[in-house]
Short mmCIF file of C-alpha atoms in Angstrom, two decimals:
data_model
loop_
_atom_site.label_atom_id
_atom_site.label_comp_id
_atom_site.label_asym_id
_atom_site.label_seq_id
_atom_site.Cartn_x
_atom_site.Cartn_y
_atom_site.Cartn_z
CA MET L 278 -34.60 27.85 9.12
CA GLY L 279 -31.18 28.52 7.58
CA GLU L 280 -29.19 26.28 5.30
CA VAL L 281 -28.88 22.65 6.37
CA TYR L 282 -25.75 20.53 6.15
CA TYR L 283 -24.52 16.95 6.17
CA VAL L 284 -21.19 15.67 7.44
CA GLY L 285 -19.26 13.14 5.40
CA VAL L 286 -16.41 11.23 7.04
CA ASP L 287 -13.91 9.29 4.93
CA VAL L 288 -11.37 6.95 6.54
CA GLY L 289 -8.73 6.26 3.93
CA THR L 290 -5.58 4.21 4.08
CA ALA L 291 -3.43 6.84 5.78
CA SER L 292 -5.77 9.61 6.88
CA VAL L 293 -9.22 10.51 8.16
CA ARG L 294 -11.06 13.33 6.42
CA ALA L 295 -14.36 15.08 7.04
CA ALA L 296 -16.39 17.57 5.04
CA LEU L 297 -19.33 19.81 5.82
CA VAL L 298 -21.60 19.62 2.77
CA SER L 299 -24.66 21.68 1.87
CA ARG L 300 -27.96 20.25 0.65
CA SER L 301 -26.97 21.19 -2.92
CA GLY L 302 -23.68 19.28 -2.65
CA GLN L 303 -21.24 22.13 -2.06
CA LEU L 304 -18.31 21.30 0.21
CA LYS L 305 -18.13 24.15 2.73
CA SER L 306 -15.11 22.99 4.73
CA ILE L 307 -12.72 20.04 4.84
CA ALA L 308 -10.39 18.76 7.56
CA GLN L 309 -7.83 15.95 7.56
CA GLU L 310 -5.79 14.05 10.13
CA PRO L 311 -3.15 11.32 9.57
CA ILE L 312 -3.60 7.86 11.06
CA SER L 313 -0.87 5.39 11.99
CA ILE L 314 0.05 2.34 9.93
CA TRP L 315 2.25 -0.35 11.45
CA GLU L 316 4.00 -3.12 9.54
CA PRO L 317 5.08 -5.55 12.29
CA GLN L 318 6.37 -7.97 9.65
CA ALA L 319 6.33 -8.41 5.88
CA ASP L 320 2.84 -8.17 4.33
CA HIS L 321 1.26 -7.44 7.75
CA TYR L 322 -0.35 -3.99 7.91
CA VAL L 323 -2.30 -3.00 11.01
CA GLN L 324 -4.03 0.02 12.53
CA SER L 325 -5.89 1.05 15.68
CA SER L 326 -9.66 1.46 15.70
CA THR L 327 -9.35 3.61 18.83
CA GLU L 328 -7.06 6.05 17.06
CA ILE L 329 -9.25 6.06 13.95
CA TRP L 330 -12.36 7.02 15.93
CA GLU L 331 -10.48 9.70 17.84
CA LYS L 332 -9.33 11.22 14.54
CA CYS L 333 -12.91 11.08 13.23
CA CYS L 334 -13.99 13.17 16.20
CA THR L 335 -11.14 15.63 15.65
CA VAL L 336 -11.90 16.30 11.97
CA VAL L 337 -15.67 16.57 12.44
CA LYS L 338 -15.24 19.13 15.21
CA ARG L 339 -12.89 21.07 12.95
CA VAL L 340 -15.30 21.31 10.02
CA MET L 341 -18.05 22.34 12.42
CA ARG L 342 -16.25 25.43 13.71
CA GLY L 343 -18.57 28.42 13.58
CA VAL L 344 -21.56 26.31 12.49
CA ASP L 345 -24.66 25.76 14.60
CA ARG L 346 -24.77 22.00 15.20
CA SER L 347 -28.56 22.04 14.91
CA ARG L 348 -28.15 22.68 11.17
CA VAL L 349 -26.45 19.31 10.65
CA ARG L 350 -29.15 16.88 9.60
CA GLY L 351 -27.12 13.72 9.03
CA VAL L 352 -23.73 12.01 9.11
CA GLY L 353 -22.32 9.40 6.73
CA PHE L 354 -19.18 7.28 7.05
CA ASP L 355 -17.07 5.49 4.48
CA ALA L 356 -13.82 3.62 5.08
CA THR L 357 -11.38 1.12 3.70
CA CYS L 358 -12.52 -2.50 3.91
CA SER L 359 -10.23 -3.31 6.83
CA LEU L 360 -11.06 -5.86 9.57
CA VAL L 361 -11.73 -4.63 13.12
CA VAL L 362 -11.63 -7.10 16.02
CA LEU L 363 -13.31 -6.43 19.41
CA ASP L 364 -14.04 -8.59 22.47
CA GLN L 365 -17.32 -9.19 24.29
CA SER L 366 -17.01 -5.80 26.01
CA PHE L 367 -16.26 -4.10 22.66
CA GLN L 368 -12.65 -3.56 23.59
CA PRO L 369 -9.82 -3.97 21.05
CA VAL L 370 -8.29 -7.41 20.48
CA SER L 371 -4.77 -7.60 19.09
CA VAL L 372 -4.25 -8.92 15.55
CA THR L 373 -0.45 -9.00 15.89
CA LEU L 374 1.91 -11.69 17.10
CA ASP L 375 3.22 -9.40 19.87
CA GLY L 376 -0.26 -9.08 21.41
CA ASP L 377 -0.47 -5.26 21.33
CA ARG L 378 -4.20 -4.64 21.93
CA HIS L 379 -3.91 -1.16 20.47
CA LYS L 380 -3.31 -2.77 17.06
CA ASN L 381 -6.65 -4.43 16.38
CA VAL L 382 -7.27 -3.66 12.69
CA VAL L 383 -6.06 -5.89 9.84
CA MET L 384 -5.77 -3.42 6.97
CA TRP L 385 -7.31 -3.99 3.56
CA MET L 386 -3.86 -4.23 1.95
CA ASP L 387 -2.59 -6.81 4.46
CA HIS L 388 -1.56 -9.94 2.54
CA ARG L 389 -0.71 -12.26 5.43
CA ALA L 390 -3.56 -14.57 4.38
CA GLU L 391 -2.44 -15.41 0.83
CA GLY L 392 -2.14 -19.10 1.69
CA GLN L 393 -5.59 -19.16 3.28
CA ALA L 394 -7.06 -17.35 0.26
CA ALA L 395 -5.59 -19.94 -2.12
CA ARG L 396 -7.04 -22.79 -0.06
CA ILE L 397 -10.47 -21.15 -0.03
CA THR L 398 -10.31 -20.76 -3.81
CA GLN L 399 -9.55 -24.48 -4.11
CA THR L 400 -12.88 -25.31 -2.46
CA SER L 401 -14.65 -23.96 -5.59
CA HIS L 402 -17.59 -23.08 -3.37
CA GLY L 403 -20.51 -21.38 -5.08
CA VAL L 404 -20.09 -18.10 -3.17
CA LEU L 405 -16.83 -17.55 -5.08
CA ASN L 406 -18.85 -16.83 -8.22
CA ARG L 407 -19.44 -13.37 -6.77
CA VAL L 408 -15.75 -12.59 -6.38
CA GLY L 409 -14.74 -13.52 -9.90
CA GLY L 410 -14.12 -17.15 -8.94
CA VAL L 411 -10.98 -16.38 -6.90
CA MET L 412 -10.76 -15.51 -3.20
CA SER L 413 -8.49 -12.52 -2.64
CA PRO L 414 -6.32 -12.18 0.49
CA GLU L 415 -7.83 -8.69 0.78
CA LEU L 416 -11.30 -10.10 1.49
CA GLN L 417 -12.32 -10.95 5.05
CA PRO L 418 -12.75 -14.78 5.09
CA PRO L 419 -9.03 -15.56 4.54
CA LYS L 420 -8.04 -12.96 7.13
CA LEU L 421 -10.42 -14.50 9.64
CA LEU L 422 -9.03 -17.95 8.89
CA TRP L 423 -5.48 -16.67 9.38
CA LEU L 424 -6.39 -15.28 12.79
CA LYS L 425 -7.91 -18.60 13.83
CA GLU L 426 -4.92 -20.61 12.63
CA ASN L 427 -2.17 -18.30 13.91
CA LEU L 428 -3.59 -16.33 16.87
CA LYS L 429 -6.15 -18.72 18.27
CA GLU L 430 -5.49 -18.15 21.96
CA SER L 431 -4.66 -14.44 21.95
CA CYS L 432 -7.20 -13.31 19.36
CA TRP L 433 -9.67 -15.85 18.00
CA ASN L 434 -10.89 -17.25 21.31
CA THR L 435 -11.22 -13.76 22.77
CA ALA L 436 -12.93 -12.05 19.84
CA ALA L 437 -16.69 -11.56 19.98
CA HIS L 438 -17.20 -9.01 17.19
CA PHE L 439 -15.61 -8.81 13.76
CA PHE L 440 -16.47 -5.60 11.91
CA ASP L 441 -15.63 -4.22 8.54
CA LEU L 442 -14.21 -0.78 9.32
CA PRO L 443 -17.20 1.13 7.79
CA ASP L 444 -19.58 -0.87 10.01
CA PHE L 445 -17.37 -0.29 13.04
CA LEU L 446 -17.77 3.45 12.51
CA SER L 447 -21.57 3.15 12.25
CA TRP L 448 -21.62 1.07 15.44
CA LYS L 449 -19.35 3.54 17.23
CA ALA L 450 -21.64 6.38 16.22
CA THR L 451 -25.00 4.74 17.01
CA GLY L 452 -24.41 1.65 19.14
CA SER L 453 -26.27 -0.39 16.51
CA LEU L 454 -24.83 -3.70 15.30
CA THR L 455 -26.66 -3.41 11.97
CA ARG L 456 -24.23 -3.99 9.09
CA SER L 457 -24.26 -2.34 5.69
CA LEU L 458 -24.99 -4.65 2.78
CA CYS L 459 -22.12 -2.92 0.99
CA THR L 460 -19.47 -4.40 3.25
CA LEU L 461 -21.00 -7.81 3.86
CA VAL L 462 -21.83 -8.51 0.22
CA CYS L 463 -18.54 -7.23 -1.19
CA LYS L 464 -16.08 -8.52 1.37
CA TRP L 465 -17.70 -11.29 3.41
CA THR L 466 -19.67 -13.45 0.86
CA TYR L 467 -23.08 -12.42 2.23
CA CYS L 468 -25.77 -12.78 -0.46
CA PRO L 469 -29.20 -11.19 -0.06
CA PRO L 470 -31.95 -12.15 0.20
CA GLU L 471 -30.72 -15.59 1.33
CA GLY L 472 -28.04 -14.14 3.60
CA TRP L 473 -25.09 -16.13 4.91
CA ASP L 474 -24.32 -19.55 3.47
CA PRO L 475 -23.36 -21.75 6.45
CA SER L 476 -21.88 -24.42 4.18
CA PHE L 477 -19.18 -22.01 3.02
CA TRP L 478 -17.95 -21.17 6.52
CA ILE L 479 -18.03 -24.84 7.50
CA ALA L 480 -16.13 -25.83 4.34
CA ILE L 481 -13.27 -23.41 5.05
CA GLY L 482 -12.92 -24.30 8.74
CA LEU L 483 -14.73 -21.34 10.31
CA GLU L 484 -17.82 -23.20 11.46
CA ASP L 485 -17.72 -21.36 14.80
CA LEU L 486 -18.86 -18.17 13.02
CA VAL L 487 -22.17 -19.87 12.21
CA GLU L 488 -23.06 -20.05 15.92
CA ASN L 489 -25.77 -17.81 17.42
CA ASN L 490 -27.07 -16.78 14.01
CA PHE L 491 -23.69 -15.41 12.88
CA SER L 492 -23.63 -12.97 15.80
CA LYS L 493 -19.87 -12.37 15.54
CA ILE L 494 -20.03 -11.15 11.95
CA GLY L 495 -23.52 -9.66 11.77
CA SER L 496 -27.07 -10.93 11.60
CA VAL L 497 -28.96 -7.67 10.90
CA THR L 498 -28.32 -5.84 7.62
CA CYS L 499 -29.58 -2.84 5.66
CA PRO L 500 -28.83 -1.07 2.35
CA PRO L 501 -26.38 1.89 2.32
CA GLY L 502 -27.88 5.18 3.42
CA THR L 503 -30.58 3.56 5.58
CA PRO L 504 -31.00 5.32 8.96
CA VAL L 505 -29.01 3.36 11.54
CA GLY L 506 -30.31 2.95 15.09
CA ASP L 507 -31.60 6.14 16.71
CA GLY L 508 -28.83 8.30 15.32
CA LEU L 509 -25.84 9.52 17.33
CA THR L 510 -25.58 8.26 20.88
CA GLN L 511 -24.83 10.69 23.69
CA GLU L 512 -21.19 9.57 23.83
CA ALA L 513 -20.66 9.75 20.07
CA ALA L 514 -22.41 13.12 19.80
CA ALA L 515 -20.14 14.55 22.50
CA GLY L 516 -17.06 13.21 20.75
CA LEU L 517 -18.06 14.52 17.33
CA GLY L 518 -19.45 17.85 18.53
CA LEU L 519 -22.93 17.18 17.12
CA ASN L 520 -26.41 16.80 18.58
CA VAL L 521 -27.65 13.55 20.12
CA GLY L 522 -29.92 11.76 17.68
CA THR L 523 -28.40 13.28 14.54
CA ALA L 524 -29.18 10.78 11.77
CA VAL L 525 -26.50 8.35 10.60
CA GLY L 526 -26.80 6.68 7.19
CA ALA L 527 -25.55 3.10 6.79
CA SER L 528 -21.94 3.19 5.64
CA LEU L 529 -20.03 2.34 2.48
CA ILE L 530 -16.59 1.11 1.46
CA ASP L 531 -14.58 4.18 0.46
CA ALA L 532 -14.45 3.45 -3.27
CA HIS L 533 -18.22 2.96 -3.32
CA ALA L 534 -18.67 6.36 -1.69
CA GLY L 535 -16.66 7.81 -4.57
CA GLY L 536 -19.16 6.17 -6.90
CA LEU L 537 -22.03 7.90 -5.12
CA GLY L 538 -20.18 11.21 -5.43
CA VAL L 539 -19.95 11.07 -9.23
CA LEU L 540 -22.26 8.53 -10.88
CA GLY L 541 -25.62 10.19 -10.33
CA ALA L 542 -24.81 13.65 -11.71
CA ASP L 543 -27.30 15.24 -14.11
CA VAL L 544 -25.56 15.16 -17.53
CA LYS L 545 -28.18 17.03 -19.56
CA GLY L 546 -26.60 19.51 -21.97
CA PHE L 547 -23.17 17.84 -22.10
CA ASN L 548 -23.83 15.74 -25.22
CA LEU L 549 -22.84 12.49 -23.52
CA PRO L 550 -23.81 9.02 -24.77
CA CYS L 551 -25.17 8.13 -21.32
CA GLU L 552 -27.75 10.94 -21.45
CA ASP L 553 -31.30 9.58 -21.35
CA GLN L 554 -29.83 6.18 -20.48
CA PRO L 555 -30.17 4.39 -17.13
CA ILE L 556 -27.39 4.76 -14.58
CA THR L 557 -26.19 1.32 -15.68
CA ALA L 558 -24.60 2.97 -18.74
CA ARG L 559 -22.06 4.68 -16.46
CA MET L 560 -18.89 3.39 -14.79
CA ALA L 561 -17.14 5.18 -11.95
CA MET L 562 -13.37 5.07 -11.57
CA ILE L 563 -12.07 6.01 -8.15
CA CYS L 564 -8.44 6.76 -8.93
CA GLY L 565 -6.48 6.78 -5.68
CA THR L 566 -3.59 4.70 -4.38
CA SER L 567 -5.33 1.89 -6.23
CA THR L 568 -8.12 2.35 -8.78
CA CYS L 569 -11.58 0.84 -8.43
CA HIS L 570 -13.85 0.44 -11.44
CA MET L 571 -17.46 0.56 -10.24
CA ALA L 572 -20.45 -0.33 -12.41
CA ILE L 573 -24.03 -1.28 -11.59
CA SER L 574 -26.71 -3.30 -13.30
CA GLN L 575 -30.35 -4.10 -12.65
CA GLN L 576 -29.82 -7.85 -13.01
CA PRO L 577 -26.88 -9.99 -11.83
CA LEU L 578 -24.09 -10.21 -14.42
CA PHE L 579 -21.19 -12.54 -13.70
CA VAL L 580 -17.83 -11.31 -15.02
CA PRO L 581 -14.81 -13.62 -14.57
CA GLY L 582 -12.15 -11.92 -12.47
CA VAL L 583 -14.42 -9.02 -11.46
CA TRP L 584 -15.94 -8.82 -7.97
CA GLY L 585 -19.70 -9.08 -7.97
CA PRO L 586 -22.53 -9.08 -8.69
CA CYS L 587 -23.18 -7.52 -5.27
CA LEU L 588 -26.77 -6.51 -4.51
CA SER L 589 -27.16 -3.10 -2.80
CA ALA L 590 -23.39 -2.67 -2.52
CA MET L 591 -23.62 0.94 -3.70
CA VAL L 592 -27.09 1.90 -4.97
CA PRO L 593 -29.86 0.06 -3.08
CA TRP L 594 -31.48 -2.79 -5.01
CA HIS L 595 -29.04 -2.42 -7.90
CA VAL L 596 -26.23 -4.89 -8.47
CA ALA L 597 -22.70 -3.49 -8.21
CA GLN L 598 -19.56 -4.89 -9.78
CA ARG L 599 -16.08 -3.80 -8.88
CA GLY L 600 -12.95 -4.34 -10.92
CA ARG L 601 -9.36 -3.48 -10.23
CA PRO L 602 -6.57 -4.34 -12.64
CA GLU L 603 -3.16 -3.93 -10.97
CA ARG L 604 -3.50 -3.41 -7.22
CA HIS L 605 -1.60 -0.15 -6.81
CA ARG L 606 -1.85 2.13 -9.85
CA LYS L 607 -0.32 5.26 -8.33
CA ALA L 608 2.45 3.16 -6.80
CA GLY L 609 3.15 1.65 -10.23
CA ILE L 610 3.64 5.08 -11.80
CA ASP L 611 5.80 6.21 -8.89
CA HIS L 612 7.89 3.04 -9.14
CA MET L 613 8.68 3.55 -12.81
CA VAL L 614 9.48 7.25 -12.40
CA GLN L 615 11.31 7.29 -9.08
CA ASN L 616 13.65 4.42 -9.95
CA HIS L 617 14.81 5.96 -13.23
CA PRO L 618 18.32 7.54 -13.24
CA ALA L 619 16.87 10.86 -14.47
CA HIS L 620 14.40 11.18 -11.58
CA ASN L 621 16.51 13.67 -9.60
CA GLN L 622 16.95 15.79 -12.71
CA VAL L 623 13.19 15.85 -13.26
CA GLN L 624 12.57 16.87 -9.65
CA ALA L 625 15.08 19.73 -9.91
CA GLN L 626 13.55 20.93 -13.18
CA ALA L 627 10.04 20.67 -11.73
CA GLN L 628 10.97 22.77 -8.71
CA GLN L 629 12.32 25.50 -11.00
CA ARG L 630 9.25 25.39 -13.26
CA PHE L 631 6.72 25.22 -10.42
CA PRO L 632 8.23 27.08 -7.41
CA PHE L 633 5.08 26.87 -5.24
CA PRO L 634 4.84 24.04 -2.64
CA GLY L 635 3.96 20.50 -3.70
CA ASP L 636 5.22 17.61 -5.81
CA HIS L 637 4.96 18.80 -9.40
CA THR L 638 6.94 15.97 -11.01
CA TYR L 639 4.03 14.77 -13.13
CA SER L 640 2.97 18.26 -14.19
CA TYR L 641 6.51 18.80 -15.42
CA LEU L 642 6.58 15.44 -17.23
CA ASN L 643 3.22 16.20 -18.87
CA ASN L 644 4.56 19.51 -20.17
CA HIS L 645 7.83 17.91 -21.25
CA LEU L 646 5.97 15.28 -23.28
CA GLY L 647 4.04 18.05 -25.00
CA SER L 648 7.31 19.71 -25.94
CA MET L 649 8.73 16.44 -27.24
CA ALA L 650 5.65 15.81 -29.39
CA GLY L 651 5.28 19.39 -30.61
CA SER L 652 1.69 19.48 -29.37
CA LEU L 653 -0.40 17.88 -26.65
CA SER L 654 -2.58 16.14 -29.24
CA ALA L 655 0.43 14.17 -30.54
CA VAL L 656 1.72 13.00 -27.13
CA ASP L 657 0.05 9.56 -27.30
CA LEU L 658 1.97 8.62 -30.45
CA LEU L 659 5.29 8.96 -28.59
CA GLY L 660 4.43 5.62 -26.95
CA SER L 661 4.48 3.67 -30.21
CA SER L 662 7.70 1.75 -29.48
CA LEU L 663 7.69 1.44 -25.68
CA HIS L 664 5.19 -0.83 -23.97
CA VAL L 665 4.48 -1.74 -20.33
CA TRP L 666 2.52 -4.52 -18.66
CA PRO L 667 1.67 -2.79 -15.34
CA ASP L 668 0.88 -5.65 -12.95
CA PHE L 669 3.87 -5.12 -10.68
CA HIS L 670 1.92 -6.53 -7.73
CA GLY L 671 -0.40 -9.00 -9.43
CA ASN L 672 -3.71 -8.54 -11.24
CA ARG L 673 -7.12 -8.46 -9.61
CA SER L 674 -9.34 -7.84 -12.62
CA PRO L 675 -10.18 -9.24 -15.03
CA LEU L 676 -7.51 -11.96 -14.63
CA ALA L 677 -7.57 -12.53 -10.85
CA ASP L 678 -3.93 -13.64 -11.00
CA PRO L 679 -1.78 -12.45 -8.07
CA THR L 680 1.34 -14.06 -9.59
CA LEU L 681 1.61 -11.66 -12.53
CA LYS L 682 4.54 -9.23 -12.60
CA GLY L 683 5.38 -6.09 -14.54
CA MET L 684 7.00 -6.13 -17.98
CA VAL L 685 8.60 -3.51 -20.24
CA THR L 686 9.50 -3.97 -23.90
CA GLY L 687 11.28 -1.42 -26.06
CA LEU L 688 13.91 -0.23 -23.56
CA SER L 689 17.09 1.42 -24.84
CA LEU L 690 20.38 2.29 -23.17
CA SER L 691 19.30 5.90 -22.78
CA GLN L 692 19.02 7.34 -19.26
CA SER L 693 17.93 10.84 -20.32
CA LEU L 694 15.04 12.95 -19.16
CA ASP L 695 13.32 12.21 -22.48
CA ASP L 696 13.67 8.49 -21.78
CA LEU L 697 12.05 8.90 -18.35
CA ALA L 698 9.18 10.90 -19.84
CA LEU L 699 8.51 8.16 -22.39
CA LEU L 700 8.56 5.45 -19.71
CA TYR L 701 6.06 7.50 -17.68
CA LEU L 702 3.86 7.88 -20.77
CA ALA L 703 4.00 4.15 -21.56
CA THR L 704 3.02 3.33 -17.96
CA VAL L 705 0.01 5.64 -18.05
CA GLN L 706 -1.02 4.15 -21.39
CA ALA L 707 -0.71 0.65 -19.90
CA LEU L 708 -3.00 1.62 -17.02
CA ALA L 709 -5.58 2.92 -19.50
CA LEU L 710 -5.36 -0.32 -21.47
CA GLY L 711 -5.91 -2.17 -18.18
CA THR L 712 -9.18 -0.26 -17.87
CA LEU L 713 -10.06 -1.24 -21.45
CA HIS L 714 -9.30 -4.87 -20.51
CA ILE L 715 -11.88 -4.67 -17.72
CA LEU L 716 -14.41 -2.91 -19.97
CA GLU L 717 -14.08 -5.63 -22.62
CA ALA L 718 -14.72 -8.34 -20.01
CA MET L 719 -17.75 -6.47 -18.67
CA ARG L 720 -19.19 -5.91 -22.15
CA GLU L 721 -18.88 -9.62 -22.95
CA ALA L 722 -20.92 -10.33 -19.81
CA GLY L 723 -23.70 -7.93 -20.83
CA HIS L 724 -22.74 -4.51 -19.47
CA ASP L 725 -23.30 -1.50 -21.74
CA ILE L 726 -20.88 1.14 -20.43
CA ARG L 727 -21.01 4.38 -22.43
CA THR L 728 -19.37 6.99 -20.18
CA LEU L 729 -16.66 6.99 -17.52
CA PHE L 730 -16.91 9.09 -14.34
CA PHE L 731 -13.59 9.82 -12.60
CA CYS L 732 -12.67 10.99 -9.11
CA GLY L 733 -9.66 10.70 -6.81
CA GLY L 734 -6.08 11.93 -6.92
CA LEU L 735 -5.09 10.60 -10.36
CA SER L 736 -8.20 12.19 -11.89
CA LYS L 737 -6.43 15.54 -11.33
CA ASN L 738 -3.71 14.50 -13.79
CA PRO L 739 -4.93 15.72 -17.23
CA LEU L 740 -2.67 13.31 -19.15
CA PHE L 741 -3.99 10.33 -17.19
CA VAL L 742 -7.58 11.39 -17.92
CA GLN L 743 -7.10 12.15 -21.63
CA ILE L 744 -5.24 8.90 -22.30
CA HIS L 745 -8.03 6.92 -20.62
CA ALA L 746 -10.56 8.63 -22.89
CA ASN L 747 -8.41 7.95 -25.96
CA ALA L 748 -7.63 4.31 -25.11
CA THR L 749 -11.21 3.34 -24.20
CA GLY L 750 -12.94 5.52 -26.78
CA LEU L 751 -15.30 6.79 -24.07
CA PRO L 752 -15.82 10.32 -22.72
CA VAL L 753 -14.67 10.96 -19.17
CA VAL L 754 -16.73 13.08 -16.76
CA LEU L 755 -14.93 14.90 -13.95
CA PRO L 756 -16.95 16.14 -10.96
CA ASP L 757 -17.25 19.80 -10.04
CA GLN L 758 -16.30 18.88 -6.46
CA THR L 759 -12.81 17.40 -6.42
CA GLU L 760 -13.48 15.46 -3.19
CA ALA L 761 -16.13 13.11 -4.56
CA VAL L 762 -15.58 10.45 -1.87
CA LEU L 763 -16.42 12.94 0.86
CA LEU L 764 -19.46 14.06 -1.12
CA GLY L 765 -20.54 10.42 -1.37
CA ALA L 766 -20.23 10.02 2.40
CA ALA L 767 -22.37 13.12 2.86
CA VAL L 768 -24.98 11.62 0.50
CA LEU L 769 -25.29 8.78 3.02
CA GLY L 770 -25.96 11.32 5.77
CA ALA L 771 -28.56 13.06 3.62
CA CYS L 772 -30.34 9.75 3.03
CA GLY L 773 -30.09 8.83 6.70
CA SER L 774 -31.83 12.10 7.57
CA GLN L 775 -34.55 11.22 5.04
CA ASP L 776 -34.27 14.67 3.48
CA TYR L 777 -34.13 12.78 0.19
CA SER L 778 -36.40 9.89 -0.66
CA SER L 779 -33.61 7.71 -2.06
CA ILE L 780 -29.90 7.52 -2.72
CA GLN L 781 -30.62 8.03 -6.42
CA GLU L 782 -32.38 11.33 -5.72
CA ALA L 783 -29.62 12.51 -3.37
CA MET L 784 -26.94 11.57 -5.94
CA GLU L 785 -28.69 13.52 -8.70
CA LYS L 786 -29.24 16.62 -6.55
CA MET L 787 -25.82 16.69 -4.85
CA ALA L 788 -23.39 15.42 -7.55
CA LYS L 789 -22.62 17.72 -10.49
CA VAL L 790 -20.60 17.58 -13.68
CA GLY L 791 -17.48 19.75 -13.63
CA LYS L 792 -15.74 18.96 -16.94
CA VAL L 793 -16.02 16.47 -19.80
CA VAL L 794 -12.95 15.07 -21.59
CA HIS L 795 -13.75 13.54 -24.98
CA PRO L 796 -11.64 10.91 -26.77
CA GLU L 797 -9.56 12.04 -29.72
CA GLY L 798 -11.02 9.92 -32.48
CA GLU L 799 -7.96 9.99 -34.73
CA LEU L 800 -6.09 7.89 -32.14
CA GLN L 801 -8.51 4.96 -32.25
CA SER L 802 -6.43 2.82 -34.61
CA PHE L 803 -3.26 3.60 -32.64
CA TYR L 804 -4.78 2.27 -29.41
CA GLU L 805 -6.25 -0.74 -31.17
CA ARG L 806 -2.70 -1.71 -32.15
CA LYS L 807 -1.34 -0.82 -28.72
CA TYR L 808 -3.99 -3.03 -27.09
CA LYS L 809 -2.94 -5.98 -29.25
CA VAL L 810 0.64 -5.50 -27.98
CA PHE L 811 -0.74 -5.29 -24.41
CA LEU L 812 -2.49 -8.66 -24.76
CA ARG L 813 0.53 -10.20 -26.47
CA MET L 814 2.67 -9.23 -23.46
CA LEU L 815 0.24 -11.08 -21.21
CA ALA L 816 0.48 -14.18 -23.38
CA HIS L 817 4.29 -14.05 -23.33
CA GLN L 818 4.39 -13.63 -19.56
CA ARG L 819 2.23 -16.70 -19.06
CA GLU L 820 4.38 -18.61 -21.53
CA TYR L 821 7.49 -17.65 -19.56
CA GLN L 822 5.84 -18.79 -16.31
CA ASP L 823 4.97 -22.15 -17.84
CA LEU L 824 8.52 -22.61 -19.13
CA MET L 825 10.08 -21.87 -15.76
CA ASN L 826 7.49 -23.74 -13.71
CA PRO L 827 6.62 -26.92 -15.64
CA ARG L 828 3.76 -28.88 -14.18
#
């Protein structure tokens, strides 16, 4: 028999991607298709599950060109934690005020339910301990409550199935209603081994979800990577261009798939502090539109402002915790750079310096900072008098405060290219200090993180990576496969096929170290001082809020 493969499918915010991955973890081919996002009104973001599945079929067929489908042993899906609504016949139910049935997905970044989230937080129910004590509008309970309170006739009374998007994809592929523990534990307040807590749903006004053993939101669960149903149904196999019965591994939230794609790599020979330590000494950072900090432990550890502990949310029978400081890291950098008067000048200079296609703004700024400092090793020190608090859209972790806003101190009247480069540097440094803020909270709760593992778009920015190493004092591991999320999805397919005995074994065999970035020790005292400024800015912002909003 020739080489065997696994297909990983990743449904991100704006696109669907697929990869054909070998048993050793090599990505043989990748395909991508855009998906629609509608914003029918402010803070409402919706998609179509029908379109998403159609695009899944398109990209899988594309990566399979020229490959015998009998060589594909398994399929794995990951996706954003968006909410899919279907009726009794599994047809789409509209989640919009205009009743368009095509638009049946409430996206993860939809914030229509902020009021409902605040009311749920006020209940102080025990399940909130596993989401840092604060219910986020990006979790599913407040979204469900919003649908009941605002679309009761057109949506709530018609809906029979509420899926997290990763579980929708597994159901679409296999016909099985089994839900992944990853989604239910992280986004729905499910807590194994006890399961659902009926008192929570009753307390928040969603007692109807308790009926029929929670049939609308899932009564059968399994850890990620577990074989789902009997594999691909005839209809799904035809759509994807694969064989009927091809194994499907239980799905993951997209950031968690990134964790699978990097965390388990064999680090022997790289002189890393996590060598010969359990996987709990590692933290994954999935650096995309927003950045997720993923760590695992063998015992539950409660960290204020950090989601978790979530059993089997990434690695089966381990407890995962997930932190995010500001919600949209990449957007924060773009905001600071694109709104500066020198932005057009930087773009023009970047196009001259890097004539090949693509946006090379940040490559140019990285080089320009090196020129300003005289050497790349002295770049960090340029940020000694300019400081940023980066929570332009609120803070998830470790503060769980959606009211926080961005701050800058040290601005001058200059509008030069140098001034823009320094503002960019200060923003990147602030993001790294946000990671340190999370690490400090996790250490206080008992975590022992010794090495960071990066993946995602921002991990391709060498300045971003080096500053994170310098600010945290920890080495950063970059994967040899740049598409770690797709690799993580393929790991699920490999486990579903039972070619590997466990997710841990598949992670170790398929994930590999590409490069290690070590912290520059001489900058330790600089970042200690910078971190004190960072925390002082937080204190001032809260003081300003209290002054303007007296109780």
